[in-house]
Coordinates of C-alpha atoms in Angstrom, one line a residue:
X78 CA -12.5 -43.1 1.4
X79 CA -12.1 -43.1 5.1
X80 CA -15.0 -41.9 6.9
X81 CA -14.8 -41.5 10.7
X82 CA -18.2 -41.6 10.8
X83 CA -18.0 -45.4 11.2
X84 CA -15.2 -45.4 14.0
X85 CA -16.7 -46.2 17.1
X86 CA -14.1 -44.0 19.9
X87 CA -11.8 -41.2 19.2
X88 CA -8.9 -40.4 21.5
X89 CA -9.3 -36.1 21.7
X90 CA -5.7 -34.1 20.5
X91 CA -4.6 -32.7 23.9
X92 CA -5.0 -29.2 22.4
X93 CA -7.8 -28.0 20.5
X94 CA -7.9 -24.9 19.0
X95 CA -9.6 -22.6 16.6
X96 CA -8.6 -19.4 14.5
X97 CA -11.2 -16.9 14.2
X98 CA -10.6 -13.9 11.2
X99 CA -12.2 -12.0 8.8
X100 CA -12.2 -13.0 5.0
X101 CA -9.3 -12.2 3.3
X102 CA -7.4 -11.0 6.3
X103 CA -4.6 -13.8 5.8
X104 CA -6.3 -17.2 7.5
X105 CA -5.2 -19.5 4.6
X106 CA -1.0 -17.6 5.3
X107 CA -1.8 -18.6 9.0
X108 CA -3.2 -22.0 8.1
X109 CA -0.5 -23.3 6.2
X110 CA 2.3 -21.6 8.5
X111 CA 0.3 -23.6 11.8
X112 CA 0.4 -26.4 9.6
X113 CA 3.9 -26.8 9.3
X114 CA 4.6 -27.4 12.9
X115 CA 5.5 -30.7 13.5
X116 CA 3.2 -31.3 16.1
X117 CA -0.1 -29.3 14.4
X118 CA -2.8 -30.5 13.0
X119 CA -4.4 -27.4 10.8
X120 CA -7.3 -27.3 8.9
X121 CA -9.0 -24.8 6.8
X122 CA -12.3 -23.4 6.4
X123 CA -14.2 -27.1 7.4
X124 CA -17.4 -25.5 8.2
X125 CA -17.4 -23.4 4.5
X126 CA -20.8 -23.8 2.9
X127 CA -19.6 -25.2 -0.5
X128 CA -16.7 -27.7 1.5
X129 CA -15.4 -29.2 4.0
X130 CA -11.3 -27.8 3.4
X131 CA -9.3 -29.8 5.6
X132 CA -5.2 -29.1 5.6
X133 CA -3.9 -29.0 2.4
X134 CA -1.4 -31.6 2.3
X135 CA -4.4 -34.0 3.3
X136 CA -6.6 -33.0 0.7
X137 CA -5.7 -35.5 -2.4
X138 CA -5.7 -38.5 0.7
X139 CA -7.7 -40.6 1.7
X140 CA -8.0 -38.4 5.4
X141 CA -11.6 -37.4 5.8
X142 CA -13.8 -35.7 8.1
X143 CA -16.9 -36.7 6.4
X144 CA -19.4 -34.9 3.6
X145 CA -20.9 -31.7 4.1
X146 CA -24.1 -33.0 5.0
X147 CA -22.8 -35.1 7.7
X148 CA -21.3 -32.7 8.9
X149 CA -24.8 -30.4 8.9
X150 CA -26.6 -32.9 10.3
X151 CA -24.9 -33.5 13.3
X152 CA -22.0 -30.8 14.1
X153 CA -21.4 -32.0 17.3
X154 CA -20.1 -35.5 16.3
X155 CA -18.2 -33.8 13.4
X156 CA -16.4 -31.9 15.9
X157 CA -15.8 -35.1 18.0
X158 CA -14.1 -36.4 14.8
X159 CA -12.6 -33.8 13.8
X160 CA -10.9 -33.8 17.7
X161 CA -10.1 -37.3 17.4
X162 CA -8.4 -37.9 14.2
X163 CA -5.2 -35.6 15.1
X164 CA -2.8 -37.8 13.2
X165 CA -0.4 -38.2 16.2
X166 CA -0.2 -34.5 16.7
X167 CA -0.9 -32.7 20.0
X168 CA -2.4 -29.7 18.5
X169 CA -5.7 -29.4 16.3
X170 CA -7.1 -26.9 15.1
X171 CA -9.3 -25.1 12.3
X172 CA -10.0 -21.5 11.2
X173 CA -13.6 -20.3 10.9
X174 CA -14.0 -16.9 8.8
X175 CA -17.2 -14.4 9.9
X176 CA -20.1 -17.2 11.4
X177 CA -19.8 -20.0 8.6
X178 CA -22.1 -22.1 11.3
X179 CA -23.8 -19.8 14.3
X180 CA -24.1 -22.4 16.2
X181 CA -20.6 -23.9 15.9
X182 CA -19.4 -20.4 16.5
X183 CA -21.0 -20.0 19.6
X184 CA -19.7 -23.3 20.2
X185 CA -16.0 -22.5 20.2
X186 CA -16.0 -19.1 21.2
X187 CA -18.0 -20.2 24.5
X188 CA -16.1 -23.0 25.1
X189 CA -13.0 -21.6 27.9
X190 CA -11.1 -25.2 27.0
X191 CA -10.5 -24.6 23.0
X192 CA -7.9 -21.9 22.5
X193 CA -8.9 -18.8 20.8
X194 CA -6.8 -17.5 17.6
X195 CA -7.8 -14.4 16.6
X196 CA -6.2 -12.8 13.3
X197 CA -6.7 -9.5 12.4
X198 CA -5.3 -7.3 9.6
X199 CA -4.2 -4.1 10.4
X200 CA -4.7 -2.3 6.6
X201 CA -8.6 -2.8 6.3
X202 CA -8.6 -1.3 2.9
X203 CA -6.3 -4.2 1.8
X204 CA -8.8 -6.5 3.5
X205 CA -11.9 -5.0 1.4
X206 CA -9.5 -5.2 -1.8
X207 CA -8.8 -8.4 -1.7
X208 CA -12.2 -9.6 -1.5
X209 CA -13.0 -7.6 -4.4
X210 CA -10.6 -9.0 -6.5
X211 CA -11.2 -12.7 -5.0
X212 CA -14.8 -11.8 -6.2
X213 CA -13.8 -10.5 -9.7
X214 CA -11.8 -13.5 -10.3
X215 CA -13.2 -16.4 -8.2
X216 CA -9.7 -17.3 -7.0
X217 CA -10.2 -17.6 -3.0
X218 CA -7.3 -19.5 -2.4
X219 CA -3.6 -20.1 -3.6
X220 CA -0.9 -22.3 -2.4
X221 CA 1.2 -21.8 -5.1
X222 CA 4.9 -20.4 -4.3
X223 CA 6.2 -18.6 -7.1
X224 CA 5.8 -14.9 -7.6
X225 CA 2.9 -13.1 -8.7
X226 CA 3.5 -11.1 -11.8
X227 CA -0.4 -10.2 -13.0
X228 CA -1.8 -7.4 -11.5
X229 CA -5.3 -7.4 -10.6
X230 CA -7.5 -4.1 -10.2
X231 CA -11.0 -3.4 -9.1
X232 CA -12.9 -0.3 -8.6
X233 CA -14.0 0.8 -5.0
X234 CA -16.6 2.5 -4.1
X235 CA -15.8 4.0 -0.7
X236 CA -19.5 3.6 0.6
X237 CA -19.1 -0.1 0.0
X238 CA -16.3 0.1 1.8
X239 CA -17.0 2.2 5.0
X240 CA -19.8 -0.6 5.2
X241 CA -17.4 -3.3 5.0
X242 CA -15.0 -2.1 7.7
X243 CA -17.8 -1.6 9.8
X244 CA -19.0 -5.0 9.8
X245 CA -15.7 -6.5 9.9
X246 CA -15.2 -4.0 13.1
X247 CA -18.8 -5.5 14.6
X248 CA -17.5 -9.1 14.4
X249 CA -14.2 -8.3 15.9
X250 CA -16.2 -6.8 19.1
X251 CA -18.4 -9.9 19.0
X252 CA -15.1 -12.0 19.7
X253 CA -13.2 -9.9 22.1
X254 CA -17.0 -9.7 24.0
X255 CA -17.5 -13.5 23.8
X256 CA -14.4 -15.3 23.7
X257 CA -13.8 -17.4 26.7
X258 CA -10.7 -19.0 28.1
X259 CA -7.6 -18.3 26.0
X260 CA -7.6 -16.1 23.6
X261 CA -4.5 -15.2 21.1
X262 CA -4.2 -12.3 18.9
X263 CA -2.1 -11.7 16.1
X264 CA -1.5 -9.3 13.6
X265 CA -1.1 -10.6 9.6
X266 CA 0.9 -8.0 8.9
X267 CA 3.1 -9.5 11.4
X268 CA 3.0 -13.4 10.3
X269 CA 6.6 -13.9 9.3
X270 CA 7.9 -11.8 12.7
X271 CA 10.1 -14.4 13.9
X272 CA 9.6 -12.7 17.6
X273 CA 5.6 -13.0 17.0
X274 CA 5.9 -16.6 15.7
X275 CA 7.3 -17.2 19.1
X276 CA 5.1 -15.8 21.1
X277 CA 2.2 -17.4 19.1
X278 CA 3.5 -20.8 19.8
X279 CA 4.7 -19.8 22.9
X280 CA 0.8 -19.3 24.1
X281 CA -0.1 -22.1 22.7
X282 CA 2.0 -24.8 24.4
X283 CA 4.5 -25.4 21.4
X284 CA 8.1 -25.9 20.8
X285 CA 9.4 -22.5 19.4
X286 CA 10.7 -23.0 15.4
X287 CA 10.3 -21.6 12.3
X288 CA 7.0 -21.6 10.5
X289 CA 6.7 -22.3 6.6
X290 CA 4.2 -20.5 4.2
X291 CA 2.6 -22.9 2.0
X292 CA 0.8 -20.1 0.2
X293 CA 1.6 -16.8 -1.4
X294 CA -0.1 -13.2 -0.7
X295 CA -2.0 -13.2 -4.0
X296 CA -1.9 -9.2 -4.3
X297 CA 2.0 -8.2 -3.2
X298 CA 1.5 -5.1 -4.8
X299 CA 0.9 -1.2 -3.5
X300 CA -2.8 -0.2 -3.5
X301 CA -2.3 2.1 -5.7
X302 CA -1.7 -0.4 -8.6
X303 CA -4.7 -2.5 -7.3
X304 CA -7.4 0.0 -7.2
X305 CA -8.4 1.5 -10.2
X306 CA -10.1 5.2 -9.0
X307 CA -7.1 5.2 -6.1
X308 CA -6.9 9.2 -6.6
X309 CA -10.7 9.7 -6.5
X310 CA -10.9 7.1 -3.6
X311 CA -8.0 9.4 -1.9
X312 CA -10.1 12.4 -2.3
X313 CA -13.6 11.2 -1.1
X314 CA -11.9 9.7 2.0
X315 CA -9.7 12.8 2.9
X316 CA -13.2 14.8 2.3
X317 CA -15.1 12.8 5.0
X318 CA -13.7 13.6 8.8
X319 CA -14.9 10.6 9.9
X320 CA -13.1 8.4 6.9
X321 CA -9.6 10.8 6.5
X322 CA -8.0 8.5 8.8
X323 CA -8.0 5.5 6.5
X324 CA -5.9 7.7 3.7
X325 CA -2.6 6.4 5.5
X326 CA -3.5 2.8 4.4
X327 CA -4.2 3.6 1.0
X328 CA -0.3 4.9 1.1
X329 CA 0.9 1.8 2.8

C-alpha cells in the first residue's frame, strides 16, 4: 500500500479547501457531488476517530493518506500529504463534521488561505432524525443509487431534541465567529440547485458543470412516516412558545 509517509517533497494542490457541517446534515451528498468535478480532489471524514475515509472511488486502491495513528501522531505532516497528493487535480479538499480533531479544527478554520465550506441544513428536525436512525441502525453512510423502499422510524423525545438543535446552533456560531478568509455557505436542501451548484463552484475558482450524486438521501420520506410519536411530538412542540416554531418542519 502506498504510504506518503515515505515520499520525501509534495507539490501543494493550488486550492485547498475544507467543508465544515453538522452530522447528518448532507456532507457525504456534498462530498460525492465535489468529487465529481473533474478537477476536485474530495475526501470524506479523514480525521473520523474509527478511519481515515478518503474519496470513495479511492478507497478499494492503493491511494493512501496513511493509518490513523500516523495521522494522530503528527497531524501537521498528514495534512502536508494530504495537500500534496491531489492526483493532478487543482482543488483538494475534505469535510470535517462537529470538531473530529480540535486542534486540526482550529487549524483550518484559522487558516485565511484554505477555503471555507460551510453546509448547513435548513430542516433541523430532519438533521436530529437522521442521526437517530443512523444510530438505531449503524448505517452512517450510503453510496448506493437505487431507491430506498424500507422505512425506518425512531421515537423522539423533544427534550433530546431542543438539546440537539442547540448544540448544532453553538457550532454554527463557532464557525461564522472564527472562520477566516473565504468562507462558502450552502444550503442541503439546495444541493441539486443547478443556479447554487454554480455559485458554489463559482466561489471556489471552478469551471461551472453539472455535479453527480454518488450517494442517495437514506430517509426520502415525510417525517411523519419517520417518527414514530409525530402527533405527540406535534403537540409538545406547538405547547412550548419557545419550540412552536419548529412545527412547520415537522410538515415539510
Amino acid at each position: 500500500v502506498l504510504s506518503l509517509y515515505v515520499m520525501p517533497d509534495y507539490t501543494s494542490a493550488r486550492h485547498r479547501f475544507v467543508f465544515l457541517a453538522a452530522p447528518r446534515s448532507g456532507s457525504n451528498l456534498l462530498c460525492t457531488m465535489l468529487h465529481s468535478h473533474p478537477d476536485v480532489l474530495c475526501h470524506h471524514e479523514v480525521f473520523n476517530p474509527d478511519g481515515v475515509y478518503v474519496a470513495v472511488p479511492l478507497r478499494n486502491s492503493e491511494f493512501s493518506l496513511g493509518s490513523i495513528q500516523q495521522r494522530d501522531d503528527n497531524p501537521a505532516e498528514f495534512l502536508t500529504a494530504l495537500w500534496g497528493q491531489h492526483l493532478g487535480c487543482s482543488h483538494v479538499g475534505f469535510k470535517m463534521t462537529h470538531r473530529q480533531h480540535p486542534g486540526v479544527f482550529k487549524q483550518v478554520c484559522t487558516d485565511p488561505d484554505i477555503h471555507k465550506i460551510v453546509l448547513t441544513r435548513r430542516n433541523q428536525i430532519a438533521v436530529y432524525v437522521s442521526r437517530l436512525i443512523a444510530e438505531q441502525t449503524g448505517v452512517w453512510e450510503d453510496y448506493s443509487t437505487a431507491p430506498v423502499n424500507q422505512v425506518q422510524s425512531v421515537n423522539v423525545d423533544p427534550d433530546s431534541l431542543i438539546e440537539a438543535i442547540r448544540f448544532n446552533q453553538n457550532y454554527y456560531a463557532e464557525l461564522q465567529n472564527t472562520a477566516a478568509g473565504k468562507v462558502t455557505y450552502i444550503d442541503y436542501e439546495d444541493l441539486f440547485a443547478t443556479q447554487e451548484q454554480s455559485r458554489l463552484l463559482t466561489a471556489m475558482g471552478l469551471k461551472t458543470c453539472a455535479l453527480s450524486a454518488g450517494s442517495r438521501r437514506q430517509n426520502p420520506f415525510p417525517l411523519s412516516a419517520l417518527v414514530k410519536n409525530f402527533n405527540p411530538l406535534k403537540q409538545q412542540l406547538l405547547q412550548n412558545p419557545t419550540t412552536r416554531s419548529l412545527v412547520s418542519e415537522l410538515d415539510t
